[in-house]
Amino acid sequence: MEYFNLIIIAIFVNNVVLVQFLGICPFLGVSTKVSTAAGMSAAVMFVMTLATIVTYVIQQFVLNKLGLGFLQTVTFILVIASLVQMVELVLKKVSPVLYQALGVFLPLITTNCAILGVAILVIKKDFNLVQGVVYSIATAIGFALALVIFAGIRERLEMYDMPKAMKGAPIALVTAGLLSLAFMGFTGMKF
């Protein structure tokens, strides 16, 4: 039951994008097409889970043991940057179409504060490795859910006639705000 609560809370109640406001750059940048959003979601899920595992191990067995906790942020950023480079190389070989579709947004994973935020939150919340992995996967699912829903809405909005001043970024920001309010409705629920 503890893991079920952790999953529901990470996906809906404390959605990393819509409630905690982490990972906004890829959320707004890659959300013009559902296919691109799904690809970015998969890449974020992979990097977030792997980064959580690697940073947890480094924190527990290197930084804590040597009393170097103050290097946590710098170390985590270096680990995430390395993992993104690895994902970029794999995508280039496995799926060149997805690699081209993501284009400049793939390096955004390096600076995606959602990935760094989850890695730090796992340590701050004193999760064990299993809880950390479950939390990171659930958070990535919440990120994917928000991104795909938002991309679907943005695709539909392109078909509607709206005032010129609302086209593009303004309507995207209004939509993101409304979607955020919808997810904040889960805040008071007990599981």
mmCIF file of N, CA, C and O in Angstrom, residues 42-141:
data_model
loop_
_atom_site.group_PDB
_atom_site.id
_atom_site.type_symbol
_atom_site.label_atom_id
_atom_site.label_comp_id
_atom_site.label_asym_id
_atom_site.label_seq_id
_atom_site.Cartn_x
_atom_site.Cartn_y
_atom_site.Cartn_z
ATOM 1 N N ALA A 42 9.590 9.284 -22.932
ATOM 2 C CA ALA A 42 10.337 8.042 -22.794
ATOM 3 C C ALA A 42 11.798 8.321 -22.444
ATOM 4 O O ALA A 42 12.377 7.661 -21.567
ATOM 5 N N ALA A 43 12.384 9.311 -23.101
ATOM 6 C CA ALA A 43 13.777 9.661 -22.807
ATOM 7 C C ALA A 43 13.917 10.178 -21.372
ATOM 8 O O ALA A 43 14.854 9.805 -20.663
ATOM 9 N N VAL A 44 12.969 11.009 -20.938
ATOM 10 C CA VAL A 44 13.007 11.532 -19.565
ATOM 11 C C VAL A 44 12.834 10.402 -18.559
ATOM 12 O O VAL A 44 13.518 10.362 -17.539
ATOM 13 N N MET A 45 11.931 9.459 -18.852
ATOM 14 C CA MET A 45 11.718 8.344 -17.931
ATOM 15 C C MET A 45 13.003 7.526 -17.773
ATOM 16 O O MET A 45 13.400 7.190 -16.657
ATOM 17 N N PHE A 46 13.644 7.248 -18.891
ATOM 18 C CA PHE A 46 14.882 6.466 -18.848
ATOM 19 C C PHE A 46 15.960 7.204 -18.067
ATOM 20 O O PHE A 46 16.574 6.649 -17.150
ATOM 21 N N VAL A 47 16.193 8.467 -18.415
ATOM 22 C CA VAL A 47 17.253 9.237 -17.762
ATOM 23 C C VAL A 47 16.927 9.470 -16.289
ATOM 24 O O VAL A 47 17.800 9.354 -15.429
ATOM 25 N N MET A 48 15.663 9.775 -15.972
ATOM 26 C CA MET A 48 15.288 10.042 -14.588
ATOM 27 C C MET A 48 15.487 8.816 -13.705
ATOM 28 O O MET A 48 16.025 8.919 -12.592
ATOM 29 N N THR A 49 15.085 7.659 -14.199
ATOM 30 C CA THR A 49 15.234 6.430 -13.412
ATOM 31 C C THR A 49 16.702 6.070 -13.232
ATOM 32 O O THR A 49 17.145 5.777 -12.114
ATOM 33 N N LEU A 50 17.438 6.101 -14.329
ATOM 34 C CA LEU A 50 18.862 5.774 -14.259
ATOM 35 C C LEU A 50 19.610 6.790 -13.396
ATOM 36 O O LEU A 50 20.473 6.401 -12.586
ATOM 37 N N ALA A 51 19.280 8.066 -13.549
ATOM 38 C CA ALA A 51 19.943 9.108 -12.748
ATOM 39 C C ALA A 51 19.651 8.920 -11.265
ATOM 40 O O ALA A 51 20.532 9.121 -10.428
ATOM 41 N N THR A 52 18.424 8.534 -10.934
ATOM 42 C CA THR A 52 18.074 8.319 -9.531
ATOM 43 C C THR A 52 18.907 7.183 -8.940
ATOM 44 O O THR A 52 19.425 7.305 -7.823
ATOM 45 N N ILE A 53 19.046 6.101 -9.686
ATOM 46 C CA ILE A 53 19.831 4.961 -9.200
ATOM 47 C C ILE A 53 21.291 5.352 -9.007
ATOM 48 O O ILE A 53 21.880 5.125 -7.942
ATOM 49 N N VAL A 54 21.877 5.953 -10.039
ATOM 50 C CA VAL A 54 23.300 6.301 -9.986
ATOM 51 C C VAL A 54 23.568 7.362 -8.915
ATOM 52 O O VAL A 54 24.517 7.229 -8.130
ATOM 53 N N THR A 55 22.733 8.397 -8.850
ATOM 54 C CA THR A 55 22.974 9.448 -7.854
ATOM 55 C C THR A 55 22.748 8.945 -6.432
ATOM 56 O O THR A 55 23.460 9.361 -5.515
ATOM 57 N N TYR A 56 21.794 8.034 -6.260
ATOM 58 C CA TYR A 56 21.572 7.457 -4.928
ATOM 59 C C TYR A 56 22.816 6.692 -4.470
ATOM 60 O O TYR A 56 23.277 6.856 -3.333
ATOM 61 N N VAL A 57 23.343 5.872 -5.364
ATOM 62 C CA VAL A 57 24.537 5.081 -5.027
ATOM 63 C C VAL A 57 25.721 6.004 -4.736
ATOM 64 O O VAL A 57 26.445 5.812 -3.753
ATOM 65 N N ILE A 58 25.906 7.021 -5.565
ATOM 66 C CA ILE A 58 27.009 7.967 -5.344
ATOM 67 C C ILE A 58 26.828 8.711 -4.015
ATOM 68 O O ILE A 58 27.787 8.881 -3.257
ATOM 69 N N GLN A 59 25.607 9.137 -3.733
ATOM 70 C CA GLN A 59 25.349 9.860 -2.485
ATOM 71 C C GLN A 59 25.643 8.975 -1.272
ATOM 72 O O GLN A 59 26.318 9.408 -0.336
ATOM 73 N N GLN A 60 25.120 7.737 -1.291
ATOM 74 C CA GLN A 60 25.246 6.862 -0.133
ATOM 75 C C GLN A 60 26.659 6.324 0.074
ATOM 76 O O GLN A 60 27.130 6.237 1.208
ATOM 77 N N PHE A 61 27.322 5.966 -1.024
ATOM 78 C CA PHE A 61 28.591 5.253 -0.886
ATOM 79 C C PHE A 61 29.832 6.087 -1.183
ATOM 80 O O PHE A 61 30.943 5.620 -0.950
ATOM 81 N N VAL A 62 29.643 7.308 -1.671
ATOM 82 C CA VAL A 62 30.807 8.158 -1.912
ATOM 83 C C VAL A 62 30.687 9.464 -1.117
ATOM 84 O O VAL A 62 31.507 9.737 -0.248
ATOM 85 N N LEU A 63 29.676 10.255 -1.448
ATOM 86 C CA LEU A 63 29.570 11.579 -0.826
ATOM 87 C C LEU A 63 29.361 11.500 0.679
ATOM 88 O O LEU A 63 30.033 12.214 1.443
ATOM 89 N N ASN A 64 28.446 10.654 1.138
ATOM 90 C CA ASN A 64 28.199 10.528 2.579
ATOM 91 C C ASN A 64 29.394 9.925 3.307
ATOM 92 O O ASN A 64 29.747 10.356 4.398
ATOM 93 N N LYS A 65 30.007 8.917 2.716
ATOM 94 C CA LYS A 65 31.136 8.229 3.371
ATOM 95 C C LYS A 65 32.345 9.152 3.513
ATOM 96 O O LYS A 65 33.080 9.059 4.486
ATOM 97 N N LEU A 66 32.545 10.028 2.517
ATOM 98 C CA LEU A 66 33.699 10.913 2.546
ATOM 99 C C LEU A 66 33.387 12.288 3.127
ATOM 100 O O LEU A 66 34.255 13.161 3.158
ATOM 101 N N GLY A 67 32.147 12.498 3.554
ATOM 102 C CA GLY A 67 31.765 13.794 4.110
ATOM 103 C C GLY A 67 31.737 14.906 3.073
ATOM 104 O O GLY A 67 32.047 16.052 3.371
ATOM 105 N N LEU A 68 31.382 14.545 1.842
ATOM 106 C CA LEU A 68 31.365 15.513 0.738
ATOM 107 C C LEU A 68 29.948 15.837 0.286
ATOM 108 O O LEU A 68 29.697 16.053 -0.899
ATOM 109 N N GLY A 69 29.014 15.883 1.215
ATOM 110 C CA GLY A 69 27.621 16.156 0.877
ATOM 111 C C GLY A 69 27.417 17.484 0.179
ATOM 112 O O GLY A 69 26.481 17.656 -0.598
ATOM 113 N N PHE A 70 28.321 18.438 0.418
ATOM 114 C CA PHE A 70 28.201 19.748 -0.211
ATOM 115 C C PHE A 70 28.435 19.694 -1.725
ATOM 116 O O PHE A 70 28.102 20.634 -2.438
ATOM 117 N N LEU A 71 28.971 18.590 -2.233
ATOM 118 C CA LEU A 71 29.190 18.422 -3.676
ATOM 119 C C LEU A 71 28.019 17.733 -4.372
ATOM 120 O O LEU A 71 28.117 17.390 -5.545
ATOM 121 N N GLN A 72 26.921 17.546 -3.638
ATOM 122 C CA GLN A 72 25.784 16.809 -4.168
ATOM 123 C C GLN A 72 25.265 17.386 -5.484
ATOM 124 O O GLN A 72 25.136 16.665 -6.472
ATOM 125 N N THR A 73 24.961 18.655 -5.532
ATOM 126 C CA THR A 73 24.356 19.257 -6.723
ATOM 127 C C THR A 73 25.294 19.164 -7.920
ATOM 128 O O THR A 73 24.872 18.772 -9.011
ATOM 129 N N VAL A 74 26.548 19.510 -7.725
ATOM 130 C CA VAL A 74 27.514 19.464 -8.831
ATOM 131 C C VAL A 74 27.683 18.031 -9.328
ATOM 132 O O VAL A 74 27.686 17.775 -10.542
ATOM 133 N N THR A 75 27.786 17.094 -8.424
ATOM 134 C CA THR A 75 27.940 15.688 -8.799
ATOM 135 C C THR A 75 26.718 15.193 -9.558
ATOM 136 O O THR A 75 26.852 14.534 -10.597
ATOM 137 N N PHE A 76 25.544 15.519 -9.067
ATOM 138 C CA PHE A 76 24.313 15.076 -9.714
ATOM 139 C C PHE A 76 24.185 15.668 -11.118
ATOM 140 O O PHE A 76 23.755 14.995 -12.053
ATOM 141 N N ILE A 77 24.552 16.924 -11.278
ATOM 142 C CA ILE A 77 24.498 17.547 -12.611
ATOM 143 C C ILE A 77 25.437 16.839 -13.574
ATOM 144 O O ILE A 77 25.080 16.583 -14.733
ATOM 145 N N LEU A 78 26.636 16.512 -13.120
ATOM 146 C CA LEU A 78 27.594 15.804 -13.981
ATOM 147 C C LEU A 78 27.082 14.410 -14.362
ATOM 148 O O LEU A 78 27.218 13.984 -15.510
ATOM 149 N N VAL A 79 26.472 13.717 -13.424
ATOM 150 C CA VAL A 79 25.917 12.391 -13.707
ATOM 151 C C VAL A 79 24.786 12.502 -14.726
ATOM 152 O O VAL A 79 24.741 11.738 -15.702
ATOM 153 N N ILE A 80 23.887 13.459 -14.535
ATOM 154 C CA ILE A 80 22.754 13.631 -15.455
ATOM 155 C C ILE A 80 23.247 14.004 -16.851
ATOM 156 O O ILE A 80 22.762 13.466 -17.850
ATOM 157 N N ALA A 81 24.227 14.892 -16.930
ATOM 158 C CA ALA A 81 24.774 15.290 -18.231
ATOM 159 C C ALA A 81 25.391 14.088 -18.950
ATOM 160 O O ALA A 81 25.211 13.919 -20.160
ATOM 161 N N SER A 82 26.085 13.248 -18.214
ATOM 162 C CA SER A 82 26.680 12.051 -18.813
ATOM 163 C C SER A 82 25.607 11.091 -19.311
ATOM 164 O O SER A 82 25.725 10.519 -20.400
ATOM 165 N N LEU A 83 24.563 10.905 -18.519
ATOM 166 C CA LEU A 83 23.480 10.012 -18.922
ATOM 167 C C LEU A 83 22.749 10.533 -20.158
ATOM 168 O O LEU A 83 22.368 9.749 -21.032
ATOM 169 N N VAL A 84 22.573 11.842 -20.253
ATOM 170 C CA VAL A 84 21.919 12.415 -21.424
ATOM 171 C C VAL A 84 22.762 12.188 -22.674
ATOM 172 O O VAL A 84 22.224 11.874 -23.747
ATOM 173 N N GLN A 85 24.065 12.318 -22.535
ATOM 174 C CA GLN A 85 24.944 12.049 -23.680
ATOM 175 C C GLN A 85 24.798 10.603 -24.132
ATOM 176 O O GLN A 85 24.767 10.316 -25.329
ATOM 177 N N MET A 86 24.687 9.704 -23.160
ATOM 178 C CA MET A 86 24.503 8.294 -23.484
ATOM 179 C C MET A 86 23.174 8.078 -24.209
ATOM 180 O O MET A 86 23.110 7.377 -25.220
ATOM 181 N N VAL A 87 22.083 8.681 -23.719
ATOM 182 C CA VAL A 87 20.773 8.564 -24.365
ATOM 183 C C VAL A 87 20.823 9.133 -25.778
ATOM 184 O O VAL A 87 20.259 8.563 -26.715
ATOM 185 N N GLU A 88 21.516 10.241 -25.939
ATOM 186 C CA GLU A 88 21.627 10.866 -27.259
ATOM 187 C C GLU A 88 22.328 9.930 -28.246
ATOM 188 O O GLU A 88 21.878 9.774 -29.383
ATOM 189 N N LEU A 89 23.395 9.290 -27.808
ATOM 190 C CA LEU A 89 24.100 8.344 -28.676
ATOM 191 C C LEU A 89 23.228 7.142 -29.026
ATOM 192 O O LEU A 89 23.203 6.691 -30.175
ATOM 193 N N VAL A 90 22.495 6.623 -28.044
ATOM 194 C CA VAL A 90 21.627 5.472 -28.284
ATOM 195 C C VAL A 90 20.499 5.848 -29.243
ATOM 196 O O VAL A 90 20.200 5.115 -30.190
ATOM 197 N N LEU A 91 19.860 7.001 -29.022
ATOM 198 C CA LEU A 91 18.778 7.436 -29.904
ATOM 199 C C LEU A 91 19.265 7.665 -31.332
ATOM 200 O O LEU A 91 18.561 7.369 -32.292
ATOM 201 N N LYS A 92 20.457 8.186 -31.463
ATOM 202 C CA LYS A 92 21.017 8.447 -32.797
ATOM 203 C C LYS A 92 21.159 7.144 -33.582
ATOM 204 O O LYS A 92 20.916 7.105 -34.779
ATOM 205 N N LYS A 93 21.533 6.069 -32.880
ATOM 206 C CA LYS A 93 21.707 4.780 -33.550
ATOM 207 C C LYS A 93 20.412 4.000 -33.683
ATOM 208 O O LYS A 93 20.158 3.393 -34.703
ATOM 209 N N VAL A 94 19.579 4.011 -32.652
ATOM 210 C CA VAL A 94 18.373 3.189 -32.630
ATOM 211 C C VAL A 94 17.213 3.842 -33.375
ATOM 212 O O VAL A 94 16.506 3.178 -34.135
ATOM 213 N N SER A 95 16.994 5.128 -33.138
ATOM 214 C CA SER A 95 15.844 5.805 -33.732
ATOM 215 C C SER A 95 16.251 7.181 -34.268
ATOM 216 O O SER A 95 16.000 8.203 -33.626
ATOM 217 N N PRO A 96 16.838 7.227 -35.453
ATOM 218 C CA PRO A 96 17.249 8.517 -36.016
ATOM 219 C C PRO A 96 16.082 9.479 -36.223
ATOM 220 O O PRO A 96 16.239 10.687 -36.112
ATOM 221 N N VAL A 97 14.886 8.936 -36.499
ATOM 222 C CA VAL A 97 13.711 9.787 -36.698
ATOM 223 C C VAL A 97 13.365 10.516 -35.406
ATOM 224 O O VAL A 97 13.125 11.727 -35.407
ATOM 225 N N LEU A 98 13.334 9.773 -34.297
ATOM 226 C CA LEU A 98 13.052 10.388 -33.009
ATOM 227 C C LEU A 98 14.169 11.350 -32.619
ATOM 228 O O LEU A 98 13.911 12.431 -32.090
ATOM 229 N N TYR A 99 15.403 10.989 -32.923
ATOM 230 C CA TYR A 99 16.545 11.860 -32.638
ATOM 231 C C TYR A 99 16.397 13.183 -33.378
ATOM 232 O O TYR A 99 16.608 14.251 -32.813
ATOM 233 N N GLN A 100 16.000 13.131 -34.646
ATOM 234 C CA GLN A 100 15.790 14.352 -35.435
ATOM 235 C C GLN A 100 14.581 15.137 -34.926
ATOM 236 O O GLN A 100 14.592 16.366 -34.911
ATOM 237 N N ALA A 101 13.523 14.418 -34.543
ATOM 238 C CA ALA A 101 12.305 15.084 -34.064
ATOM 239 C C ALA A 101 12.578 15.852 -32.764
ATOM 240 O O ALA A 101 12.066 16.952 -32.569
ATOM 241 N N LEU A 102 13.389 15.256 -31.887
ATOM 242 C CA LEU A 102 13.686 15.924 -30.624
ATOM 243 C C LEU A 102 14.651 17.085 -30.829
ATOM 244 O O LEU A 102 14.560 18.095 -30.144
ATOM 245 N N GLY A 103 15.572 16.925 -31.780
ATOM 246 C CA GLY A 103 16.484 18.005 -32.145
ATOM 247 C C GLY A 103 17.126 18.681 -30.951
ATOM 248 O O GLY A 103 17.781 18.051 -30.135
ATOM 249 N N VAL A 104 16.903 19.979 -30.853
ATOM 250 C CA VAL A 104 17.530 20.780 -29.816
ATOM 251 C C VAL A 104 16.964 20.482 -28.427
ATOM 252 O O VAL A 104 17.577 20.813 -27.418
ATOM 253 N N PHE A 105 15.814 19.837 -28.357
ATOM 254 C CA PHE A 105 15.197 19.599 -27.055
ATOM 255 C C PHE A 105 15.841 18.446 -26.299
ATOM 256 O O PHE A 105 15.685 18.351 -25.086
ATOM 257 N N LEU A 106 16.555 17.571 -26.996
ATOM 258 C CA LEU A 106 17.232 16.476 -26.299
ATOM 259 C C LEU A 106 18.269 17.001 -25.307
ATOM 260 O O LEU A 106 18.308 16.544 -24.167
ATOM 261 N N PRO A 107 19.088 17.977 -25.689
ATOM 262 C CA PRO A 107 19.997 18.537 -24.679
ATOM 263 C C PRO A 107 19.275 19.224 -23.523
ATOM 264 O O PRO A 107 19.862 19.434 -22.468
ATOM 265 N N LEU A 108 18.002 19.563 -23.719
ATOM 266 C CA LEU A 108 17.243 20.161 -22.610
ATOM 267 C C LEU A 108 17.100 19.196 -21.438
ATOM 268 O O LEU A 108 16.909 19.630 -20.306
ATOM 269 N N ILE A 109 17.193 17.895 -21.725
ATOM 270 C CA ILE A 109 17.114 16.931 -20.623
ATOM 271 C C ILE A 109 18.274 17.164 -19.661
ATOM 272 O O ILE A 109 18.138 16.989 -18.459
ATOM 273 N N THR A 110 19.423 17.579 -20.198
ATOM 274 C CA THR A 110 20.584 17.851 -19.344
ATOM 275 C C THR A 110 20.262 18.924 -18.320
ATOM 276 O O THR A 110 20.651 18.832 -17.160
ATOM 277 N N THR A 111 19.549 19.943 -18.757
ATOM 278 C CA THR A 111 19.221 21.039 -17.851
ATOM 279 C C THR A 111 17.791 20.931 -17.332
ATOM 280 O O THR A 111 17.260 21.895 -16.800
ATOM 281 N N ASN A 112 17.174 19.769 -17.523
ATOM 282 C CA ASN A 112 15.809 19.568 -17.045
ATOM 283 C C ASN A 112 15.849 19.481 -15.524
ATOM 284 O O ASN A 112 16.323 18.503 -14.947
ATOM 285 N N CYS A 113 15.337 20.507 -14.892
ATOM 286 C CA CYS A 113 15.394 20.558 -13.437
ATOM 287 C C CYS A 113 14.527 19.483 -12.788
ATOM 288 O O CYS A 113 14.703 19.187 -11.614
ATOM 289 N N ALA A 114 13.617 18.881 -13.552
ATOM 290 C CA ALA A 114 12.806 17.796 -12.992
ATOM 291 C C ALA A 114 13.688 16.598 -12.657
ATOM 292 O O ALA A 114 13.502 15.961 -11.613
ATOM 293 N N ILE A 115 14.635 16.296 -13.502
ATOM 294 C CA ILE A 115 15.509 15.147 -13.262
ATOM 295 C C ILE A 115 16.412 15.416 -12.065
ATOM 296 O O ILE A 115 16.540 14.588 -11.165
ATOM 297 N N LEU A 116 17.019 16.587 -12.029
ATOM 298 C CA LEU A 116 17.843 16.951 -10.885
ATOM 299 C C LEU A 116 16.994 17.039 -9.620
ATOM 300 O O LEU A 116 17.398 16.570 -8.559
ATOM 301 N N GLY A 117 15.811 17.607 -9.746
ATOM 302 C CA GLY A 117 14.914 17.732 -8.592
ATOM 303 C C GLY A 117 14.532 16.386 -8.007
ATOM 304 O O GLY A 117 14.531 16.215 -6.781
ATOM 305 N N VAL A 118 14.217 15.422 -8.858
ATOM 306 C CA VAL A 118 13.851 14.088 -8.368
ATOM 307 C C VAL A 118 15.045 13.426 -7.688
ATOM 308 O O VAL A 118 14.903 12.826 -6.617
ATOM 309 N N ALA A 119 16.219 13.540 -8.281
ATOM 310 C CA ALA A 119 17.409 12.947 -7.674
ATOM 311 C C ALA A 119 17.667 13.528 -6.279
ATOM 312 O O ALA A 119 17.986 12.798 -5.335
ATOM 313 N N ILE A 120 17.494 14.832 -6.153
ATOM 314 C CA ILE A 120 17.701 15.474 -4.850
ATOM 315 C C ILE A 120 16.571 15.142 -3.878
ATOM 316 O O ILE A 120 16.811 14.888 -2.695
ATOM 317 N N LEU A 121 15.327 15.114 -4.376
ATOM 318 C CA LEU A 121 14.186 14.792 -3.504
ATOM 319 C C LEU A 121 14.277 13.377 -2.934
ATOM 320 O O LEU A 121 13.874 13.141 -1.792
ATOM 321 N N VAL A 122 14.778 12.438 -3.726
ATOM 322 C CA VAL A 122 14.934 11.059 -3.236
ATOM 323 C C VAL A 122 15.867 11.042 -2.026
ATOM 324 O O VAL A 122 15.606 10.344 -1.042
ATOM 325 N N ILE A 123 16.918 11.831 -2.078
ATOM 326 C CA ILE A 123 17.857 11.897 -0.950
ATOM 327 C C ILE A 123 17.223 12.658 0.220
ATOM 328 O O ILE A 123 17.286 12.223 1.363
ATOM 329 N N LYS A 124 16.593 13.796 -0.070
ATOM 330 C CA LYS A 124 16.008 14.628 0.991
ATOM 331 C C LYS A 124 14.872 13.923 1.718
ATOM 332 O O LYS A 124 14.685 14.112 2.916
ATOM 333 N N LYS A 125 14.083 13.114 0.990
ATOM 334 C CA LYS A 125 12.964 12.403 1.609
ATOM 335 C C LYS A 125 13.418 11.114 2.284
ATOM 336 O O LYS A 125 12.608 10.371 2.805
ATOM 337 N N ASP A 126 14.718 10.854 2.229
ATOM 338 C CA ASP A 126 15.323 9.692 2.881
ATOM 339 C C ASP A 126 14.718 8.373 2.397
ATOM 340 O O ASP A 126 14.459 7.466 3.181
ATOM 341 N N PHE A 127 14.473 8.286 1.090
ATOM 342 C CA PHE A 127 13.988 7.046 0.501
ATOM 343 C C PHE A 127 15.125 6.038 0.426
ATOM 344 O O PHE A 127 16.289 6.406 0.283
ATOM 345 N N ASN A 128 14.754 4.749 0.497
ATOM 346 C CA ASN A 128 15.754 3.735 0.184
ATOM 347 C C ASN A 128 15.804 3.601 -1.335
ATOM 348 O O ASN A 128 15.061 4.287 -2.048
ATOM 349 N N LEU A 129 16.653 2.741 -1.856
ATOM 350 C CA LEU A 129 16.841 2.660 -3.303
ATOM 351 C C LEU A 129 15.570 2.226 -4.028
ATOM 352 O O LEU A 129 15.207 2.796 -5.060
ATOM 353 N N VAL A 130 14.845 1.262 -3.486
ATOM 354 C CA VAL A 130 13.613 0.787 -4.122
ATOM 355 C C VAL A 130 12.560 1.892 -4.132
ATOM 356 O O VAL A 130 11.920 2.142 -5.156
ATOM 357 N N GLN A 131 12.383 2.555 -3.006
ATOM 358 C CA GLN A 131 11.429 3.671 -2.948
ATOM 359 C C GLN A 131 11.835 4.773 -3.925
ATOM 360 O O GLN A 131 10.988 5.369 -4.587
ATOM 361 N N GLY A 132 13.125 5.049 -4.006
ATOM 362 C CA GLY A 132 13.622 6.068 -4.924
ATOM 363 C C GLY A 132 13.340 5.732 -6.374
ATOM 364 O O GLY A 132 12.929 6.595 -7.154
ATOM 365 N N VAL A 133 13.542 4.474 -6.735
ATOM 366 C CA VAL A 133 13.276 4.049 -8.117
ATOM 367 C C VAL A 133 11.782 4.121 -8.415
ATOM 368 O O VAL A 133 11.370 4.613 -9.475
ATOM 369 N N VAL A 134 10.952 3.643 -7.487
ATOM 370 C CA VAL A 134 9.494 3.716 -7.673
ATOM 371 C C VAL A 134 9.058 5.171 -7.805
ATOM 372 O O VAL A 134 8.275 5.520 -8.686
ATOM 373 N N TYR A 135 9.594 6.031 -6.939
ATOM 374 C CA TYR A 135 9.255 7.450 -6.986
ATOM 375 C C TYR A 135 9.686 8.088 -8.308
ATOM 376 O O TYR A 135 8.937 8.855 -8.910
ATOM 377 N N SER A 136 10.885 7.761 -8.780
ATOM 378 C CA SER A 136 11.363 8.366 -10.028
ATOM 379 C C SER A 136 10.565 7.880 -11.228
ATOM 380 O O SER A 136 10.247 8.667 -12.131
ATOM 381 N N ILE A 137 10.206 6.611 -11.264
ATOM 382 C CA ILE A 137 9.388 6.090 -12.368
ATOM 383 C C ILE A 137 7.999 6.723 -12.332
ATOM 384 O O ILE A 137 7.477 7.153 -13.367
ATOM 385 N N ALA A 138 7.413 6.795 -11.145
ATOM 386 C CA ALA A 138 6.080 7.404 -11.023
ATOM 387 C C ALA A 138 6.122 8.886 -11.386
ATOM 388 O O ALA A 138 5.214 9.399 -12.054
ATOM 389 N N THR A 139 7.163 9.583 -10.985
ATOM 390 C CA THR A 139 7.311 10.991 -11.336
ATOM 391 C C THR A 139 7.460 11.154 -12.837
ATOM 392 O O THR A 139 6.881 12.066 -13.437
ATOM 393 N N ALA A 140 8.233 10.270 -13.467
ATOM 394 C CA ALA A 140 8.395 10.311 -14.921
ATOM 395 C C ALA A 140 7.070 10.020 -15.626
ATOM 396 O O ALA A 140 6.763 10.621 -16.662
ATOM 397 N N ILE A 141 6.278 9.125 -15.066
ATOM 398 C CA ILE A 141 4.947 8.850 -15.627
ATOM 399 C C ILE A 141 4.069 10.089 -15.502
ATOM 400 O O ILE A 141 3.347 10.449 -16.430
#
